[in-house]
Short mmCIF file of C-alpha atoms and ligand atoms in Angstrom, two decimals:
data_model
loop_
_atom_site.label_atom_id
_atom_site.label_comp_id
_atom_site.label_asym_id
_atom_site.label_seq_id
_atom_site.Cartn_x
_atom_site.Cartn_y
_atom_site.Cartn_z
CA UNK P 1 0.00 0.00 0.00
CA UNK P 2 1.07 3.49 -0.79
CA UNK P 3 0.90 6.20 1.83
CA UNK P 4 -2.01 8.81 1.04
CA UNK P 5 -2.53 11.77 -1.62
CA UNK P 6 0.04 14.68 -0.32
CA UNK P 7 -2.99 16.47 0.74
CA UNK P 8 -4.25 14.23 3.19
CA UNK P 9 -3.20 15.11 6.73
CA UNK P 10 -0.37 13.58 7.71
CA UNK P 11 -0.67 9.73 9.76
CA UNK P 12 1.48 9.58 13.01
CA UNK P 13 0.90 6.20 14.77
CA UNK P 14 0.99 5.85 18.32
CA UNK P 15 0.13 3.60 21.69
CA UNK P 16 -1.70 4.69 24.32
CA UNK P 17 -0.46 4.79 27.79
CA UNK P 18 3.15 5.85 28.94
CA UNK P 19 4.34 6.55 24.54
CA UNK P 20 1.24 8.90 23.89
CA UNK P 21 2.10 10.43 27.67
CA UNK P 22 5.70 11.23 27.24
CA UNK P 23 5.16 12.00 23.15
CA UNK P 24 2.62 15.09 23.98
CA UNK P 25 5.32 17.38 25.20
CA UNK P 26 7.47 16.62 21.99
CA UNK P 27 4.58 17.62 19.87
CA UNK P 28 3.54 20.99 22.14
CA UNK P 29 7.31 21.58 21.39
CA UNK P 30 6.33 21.67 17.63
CA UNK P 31 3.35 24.11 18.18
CA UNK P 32 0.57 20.81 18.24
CA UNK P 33 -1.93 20.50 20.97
CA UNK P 34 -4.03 17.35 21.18
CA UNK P 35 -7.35 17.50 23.19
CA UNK P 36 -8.22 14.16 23.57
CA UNK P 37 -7.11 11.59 25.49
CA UNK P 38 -7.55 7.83 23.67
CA UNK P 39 -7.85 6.54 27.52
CA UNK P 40 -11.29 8.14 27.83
CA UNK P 41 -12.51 9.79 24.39
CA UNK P 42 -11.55 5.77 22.60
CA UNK P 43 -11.33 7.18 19.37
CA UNK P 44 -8.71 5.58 17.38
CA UNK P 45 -7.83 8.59 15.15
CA UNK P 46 -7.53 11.55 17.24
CA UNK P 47 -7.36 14.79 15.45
CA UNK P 48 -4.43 17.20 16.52
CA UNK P 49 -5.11 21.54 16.70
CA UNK P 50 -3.00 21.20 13.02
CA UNK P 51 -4.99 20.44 10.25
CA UNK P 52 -2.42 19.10 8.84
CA UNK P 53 -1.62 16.27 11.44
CA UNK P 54 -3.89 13.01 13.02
CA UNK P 55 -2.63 10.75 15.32
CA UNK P 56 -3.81 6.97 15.11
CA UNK P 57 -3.82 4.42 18.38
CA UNK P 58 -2.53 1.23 17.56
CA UNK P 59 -0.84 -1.54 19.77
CA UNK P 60 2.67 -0.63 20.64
CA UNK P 61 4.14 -4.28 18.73
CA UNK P 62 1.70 -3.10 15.91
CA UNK P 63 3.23 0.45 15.16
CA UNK P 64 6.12 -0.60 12.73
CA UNK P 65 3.61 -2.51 10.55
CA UNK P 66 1.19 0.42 9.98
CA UNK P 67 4.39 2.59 9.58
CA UNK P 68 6.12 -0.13 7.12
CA UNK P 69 2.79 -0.64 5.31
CA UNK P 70 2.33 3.31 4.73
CA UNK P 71 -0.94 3.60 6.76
CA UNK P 72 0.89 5.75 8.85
CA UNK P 73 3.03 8.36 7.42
CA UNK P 74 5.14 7.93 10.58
CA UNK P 75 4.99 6.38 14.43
CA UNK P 76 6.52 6.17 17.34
CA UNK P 77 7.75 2.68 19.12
CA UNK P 78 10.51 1.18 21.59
CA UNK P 79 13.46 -0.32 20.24
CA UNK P 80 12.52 -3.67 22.01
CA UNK P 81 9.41 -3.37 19.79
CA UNK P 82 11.21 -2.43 16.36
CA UNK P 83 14.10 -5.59 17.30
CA UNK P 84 11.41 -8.00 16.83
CA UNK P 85 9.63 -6.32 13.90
CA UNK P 86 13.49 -5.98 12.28
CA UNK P 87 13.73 -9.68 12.79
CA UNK P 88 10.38 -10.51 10.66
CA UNK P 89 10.37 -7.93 8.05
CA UNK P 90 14.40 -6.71 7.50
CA UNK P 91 14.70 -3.02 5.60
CA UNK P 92 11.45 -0.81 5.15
CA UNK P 93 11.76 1.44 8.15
CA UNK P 94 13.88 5.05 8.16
CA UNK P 95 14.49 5.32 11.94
CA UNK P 96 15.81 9.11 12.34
CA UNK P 97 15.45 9.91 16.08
CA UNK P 98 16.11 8.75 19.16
CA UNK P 99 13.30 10.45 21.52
CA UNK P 100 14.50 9.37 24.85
CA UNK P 101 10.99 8.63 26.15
CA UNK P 102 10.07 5.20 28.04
CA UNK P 103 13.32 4.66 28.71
CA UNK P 104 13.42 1.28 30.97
CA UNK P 105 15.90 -1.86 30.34
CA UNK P 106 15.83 -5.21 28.72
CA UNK P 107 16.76 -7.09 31.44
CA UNK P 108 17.66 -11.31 32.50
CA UNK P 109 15.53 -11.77 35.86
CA UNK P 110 15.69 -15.08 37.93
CA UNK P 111 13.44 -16.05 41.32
CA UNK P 112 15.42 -15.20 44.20
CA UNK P 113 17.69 -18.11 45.20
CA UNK P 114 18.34 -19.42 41.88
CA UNK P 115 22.02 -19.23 41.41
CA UNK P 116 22.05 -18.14 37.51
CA UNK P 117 26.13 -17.66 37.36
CA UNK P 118 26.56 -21.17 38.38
CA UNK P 119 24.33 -22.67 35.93
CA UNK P 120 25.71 -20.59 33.29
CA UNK P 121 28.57 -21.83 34.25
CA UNK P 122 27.67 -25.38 34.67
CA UNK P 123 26.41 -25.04 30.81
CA UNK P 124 23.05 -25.91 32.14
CA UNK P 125 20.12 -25.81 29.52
CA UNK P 126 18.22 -22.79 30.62
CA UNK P 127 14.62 -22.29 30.11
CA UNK P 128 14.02 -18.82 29.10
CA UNK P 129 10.00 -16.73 28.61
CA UNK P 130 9.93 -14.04 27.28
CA UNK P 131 8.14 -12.10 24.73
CA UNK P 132 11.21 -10.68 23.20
CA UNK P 133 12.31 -13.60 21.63
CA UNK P 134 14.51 -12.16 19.37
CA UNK P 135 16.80 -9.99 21.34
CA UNK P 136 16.91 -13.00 23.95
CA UNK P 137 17.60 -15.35 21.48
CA UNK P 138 20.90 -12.71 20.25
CA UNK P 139 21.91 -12.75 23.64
CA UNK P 140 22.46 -15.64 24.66
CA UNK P 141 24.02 -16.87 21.48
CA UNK P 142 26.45 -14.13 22.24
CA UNK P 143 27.11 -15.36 25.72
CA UNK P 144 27.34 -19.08 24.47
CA UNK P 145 24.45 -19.99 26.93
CA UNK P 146 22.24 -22.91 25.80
CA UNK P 147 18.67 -21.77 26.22
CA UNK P 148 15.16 -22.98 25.20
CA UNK P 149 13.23 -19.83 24.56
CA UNK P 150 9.35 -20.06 25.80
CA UNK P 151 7.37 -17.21 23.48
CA UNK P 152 4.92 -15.01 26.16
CA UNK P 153 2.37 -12.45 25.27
CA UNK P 154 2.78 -10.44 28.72
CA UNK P 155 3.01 -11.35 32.60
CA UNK P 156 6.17 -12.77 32.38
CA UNK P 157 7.23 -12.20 35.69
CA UNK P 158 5.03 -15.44 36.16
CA UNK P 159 6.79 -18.01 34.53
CA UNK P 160 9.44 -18.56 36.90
CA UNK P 161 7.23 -18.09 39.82
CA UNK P 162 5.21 -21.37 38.67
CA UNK P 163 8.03 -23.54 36.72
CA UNK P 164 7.43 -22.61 33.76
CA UNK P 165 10.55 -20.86 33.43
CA UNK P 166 14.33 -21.15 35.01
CA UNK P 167 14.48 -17.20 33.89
CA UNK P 168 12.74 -14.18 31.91
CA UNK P 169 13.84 -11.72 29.66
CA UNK P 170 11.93 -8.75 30.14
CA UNK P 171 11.62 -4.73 30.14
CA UNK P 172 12.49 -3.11 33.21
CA UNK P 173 11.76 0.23 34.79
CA UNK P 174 11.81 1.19 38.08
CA UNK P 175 12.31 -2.78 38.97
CA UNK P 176 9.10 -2.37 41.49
CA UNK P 177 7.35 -5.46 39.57
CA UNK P 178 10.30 -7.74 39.84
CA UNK P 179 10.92 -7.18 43.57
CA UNK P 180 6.51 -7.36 43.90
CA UNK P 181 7.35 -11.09 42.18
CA UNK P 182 10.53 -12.33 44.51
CA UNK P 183 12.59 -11.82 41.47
CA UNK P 184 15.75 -10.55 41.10
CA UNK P 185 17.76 -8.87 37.70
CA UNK P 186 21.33 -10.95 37.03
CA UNK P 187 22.02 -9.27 33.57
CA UNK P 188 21.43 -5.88 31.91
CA UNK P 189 20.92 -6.86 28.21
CA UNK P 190 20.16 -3.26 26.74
CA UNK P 191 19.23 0.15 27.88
CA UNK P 192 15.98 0.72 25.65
CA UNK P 193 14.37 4.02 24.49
CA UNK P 194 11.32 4.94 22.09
CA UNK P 195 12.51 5.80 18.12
CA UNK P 196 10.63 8.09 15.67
CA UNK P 197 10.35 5.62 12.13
CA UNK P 198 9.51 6.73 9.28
CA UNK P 199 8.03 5.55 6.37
CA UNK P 200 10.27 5.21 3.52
CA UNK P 201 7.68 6.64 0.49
CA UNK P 202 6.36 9.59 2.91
CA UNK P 203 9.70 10.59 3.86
CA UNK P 204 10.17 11.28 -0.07
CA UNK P 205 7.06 12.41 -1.75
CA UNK P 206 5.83 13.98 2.05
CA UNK P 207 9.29 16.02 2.73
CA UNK P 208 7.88 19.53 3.18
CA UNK P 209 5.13 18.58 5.14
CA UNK P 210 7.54 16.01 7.05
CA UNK P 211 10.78 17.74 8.25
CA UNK P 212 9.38 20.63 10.29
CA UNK P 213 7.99 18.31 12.82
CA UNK P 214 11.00 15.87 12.70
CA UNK P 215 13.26 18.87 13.05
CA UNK P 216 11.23 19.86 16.17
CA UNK P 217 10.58 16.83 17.34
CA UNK P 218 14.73 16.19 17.09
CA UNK P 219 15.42 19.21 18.67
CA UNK P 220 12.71 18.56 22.12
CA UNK P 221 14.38 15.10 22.63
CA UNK P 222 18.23 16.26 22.35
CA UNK P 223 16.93 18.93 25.32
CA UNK P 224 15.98 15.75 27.66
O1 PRT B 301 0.63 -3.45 26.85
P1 PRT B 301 0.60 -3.97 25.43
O2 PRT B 301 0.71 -5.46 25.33
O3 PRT B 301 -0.47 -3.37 24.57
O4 PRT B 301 1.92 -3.47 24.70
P2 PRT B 301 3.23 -3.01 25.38
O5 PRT B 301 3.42 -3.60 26.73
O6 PRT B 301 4.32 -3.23 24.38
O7 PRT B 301 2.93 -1.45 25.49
P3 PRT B 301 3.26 -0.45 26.67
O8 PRT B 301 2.49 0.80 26.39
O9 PRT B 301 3.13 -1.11 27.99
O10 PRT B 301 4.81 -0.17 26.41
C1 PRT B 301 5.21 0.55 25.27
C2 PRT B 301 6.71 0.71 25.31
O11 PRT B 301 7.12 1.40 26.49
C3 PRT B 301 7.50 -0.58 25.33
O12 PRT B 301 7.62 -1.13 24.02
C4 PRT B 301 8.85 -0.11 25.89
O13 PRT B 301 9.69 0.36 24.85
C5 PRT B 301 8.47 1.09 26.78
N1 PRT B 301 8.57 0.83 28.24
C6 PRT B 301 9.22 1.63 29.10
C7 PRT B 301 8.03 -0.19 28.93
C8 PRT B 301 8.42 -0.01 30.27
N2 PRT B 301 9.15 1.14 30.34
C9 PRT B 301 7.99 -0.98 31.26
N3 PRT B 301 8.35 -0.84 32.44
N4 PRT B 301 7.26 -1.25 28.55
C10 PRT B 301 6.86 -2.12 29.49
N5 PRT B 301 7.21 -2.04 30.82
C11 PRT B 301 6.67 -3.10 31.70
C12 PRT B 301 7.59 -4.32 31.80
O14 PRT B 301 7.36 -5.22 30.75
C13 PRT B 301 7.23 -4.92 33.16
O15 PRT B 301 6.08 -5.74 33.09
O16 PRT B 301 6.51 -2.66 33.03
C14 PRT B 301 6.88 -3.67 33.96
C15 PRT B 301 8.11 -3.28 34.74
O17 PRT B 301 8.04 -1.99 35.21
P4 PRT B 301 8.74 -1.62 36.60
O18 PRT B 301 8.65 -0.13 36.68
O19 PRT B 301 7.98 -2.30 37.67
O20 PRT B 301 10.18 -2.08 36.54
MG1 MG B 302 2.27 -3.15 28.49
#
């Protein structure tokens, strides 16, 4: 699919919840105001005070794909989210900017007690859920660490709690849910941000309309 006619508004994609949050001050810093919240108005395209601009709510794992696909002219989404999109659909996506918003961690956690070094060491088979299979699966090659990756949707922080799991790979924050859980982290795998993509026809044929908002919205991230 081609993105739309240059005088459509332009299509950012976005998820609700802490990315729309932390991306309304980057677009007040380029002059846009949005009135509605998708928590309580549920629209899925919100309009923006420019004309010129509508937001659409998608799932956060679903932004690349309406980005790639041109149904969005442009989103925004965590590198943990475009890793595994990279992994399924290589090229397609112009990633410009690093926002520095929803920063957390992706992050090896184990129940407390379980001595992870020493079966490491011990070249013990780990089982390993996670949803970020991926990155996981990279990281432990790199490492040299058998592992039998478990795919997860979400609650991770379960698995090991219940057998299911020897250890998770999974995003941390402020590390409240791990300690909530009895877990504990062993192994920082990569600090993770959100990136602006873009999609590869827009960013030619939609240029003028384009930069001035990815020049502003450059310029509001460097400042954080
Ligand atoms: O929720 P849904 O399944 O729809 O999708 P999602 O979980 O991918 O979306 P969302 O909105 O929760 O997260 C969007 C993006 O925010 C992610 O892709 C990350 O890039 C980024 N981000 C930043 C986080 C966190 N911080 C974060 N803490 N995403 C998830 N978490 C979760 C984490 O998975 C764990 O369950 O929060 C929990 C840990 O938080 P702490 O503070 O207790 O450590
Ligand atoms: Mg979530």
């Amino acid at each position: 699919m081609s993105p739309a006619s240059a005088t459509a508004p332009l299509t950012l994609a976005l998820s609700k919840g802490r990315i729309f949050e932390e991306t309304l001050p980057l677009l007040e810093a380029a002059g846009v105001h949005v009135t509605e919240s998708p928590e309580s108005s549920r629209k899925l395209i919100l309009p923006t005070s420019d004309p010129g601009l509508r937001l659409i709510i998608v799932r956060a794992s679903d932004v690349p794909t309406y980005v790639q696909y041109g149904a969005a002219d442009f989103g925004i989404a965590g590198k943990d989210v475009l890793f595994e999109h990279a992994a399924q659909h290589p090229g397609g996506l112009y990633q410009p900017i690093d926002l520095n918003i929803a920063k957390c961690r992706l992050c090896v956690a184990v129940r407390q007690g379980f001595d992870y070094q020493a079966a490491v060491s011990q070249g013990s088979r780990l089982r390993v859920a996670t949803k970020y299979v991926q990155a996981a699966r990279e990281h432990f090659a790199r490492k040299g660490v058998y592992v039998d990756l478990i795919k997860l949707y979400g609650s991770m922080e379960l698995a090991p709690l219940v057998g299911l799991a020897d250890a998770i790979v999974d995003l941390v924050s402020t590390g409240g849910t791990l300690k909530a859980n009895n877990l504990v982290e062993v192994e920082e795998i990569v600090d993770i941000s959100s990136r602006l993509i873009v999609n590869q026809a827009s960013l030619k044929t939609r240029a003028a309309a384009l930069q001035p908002l990815l020049d502003a919205f450059a310029r509001a991230s460097a400042d954080k």
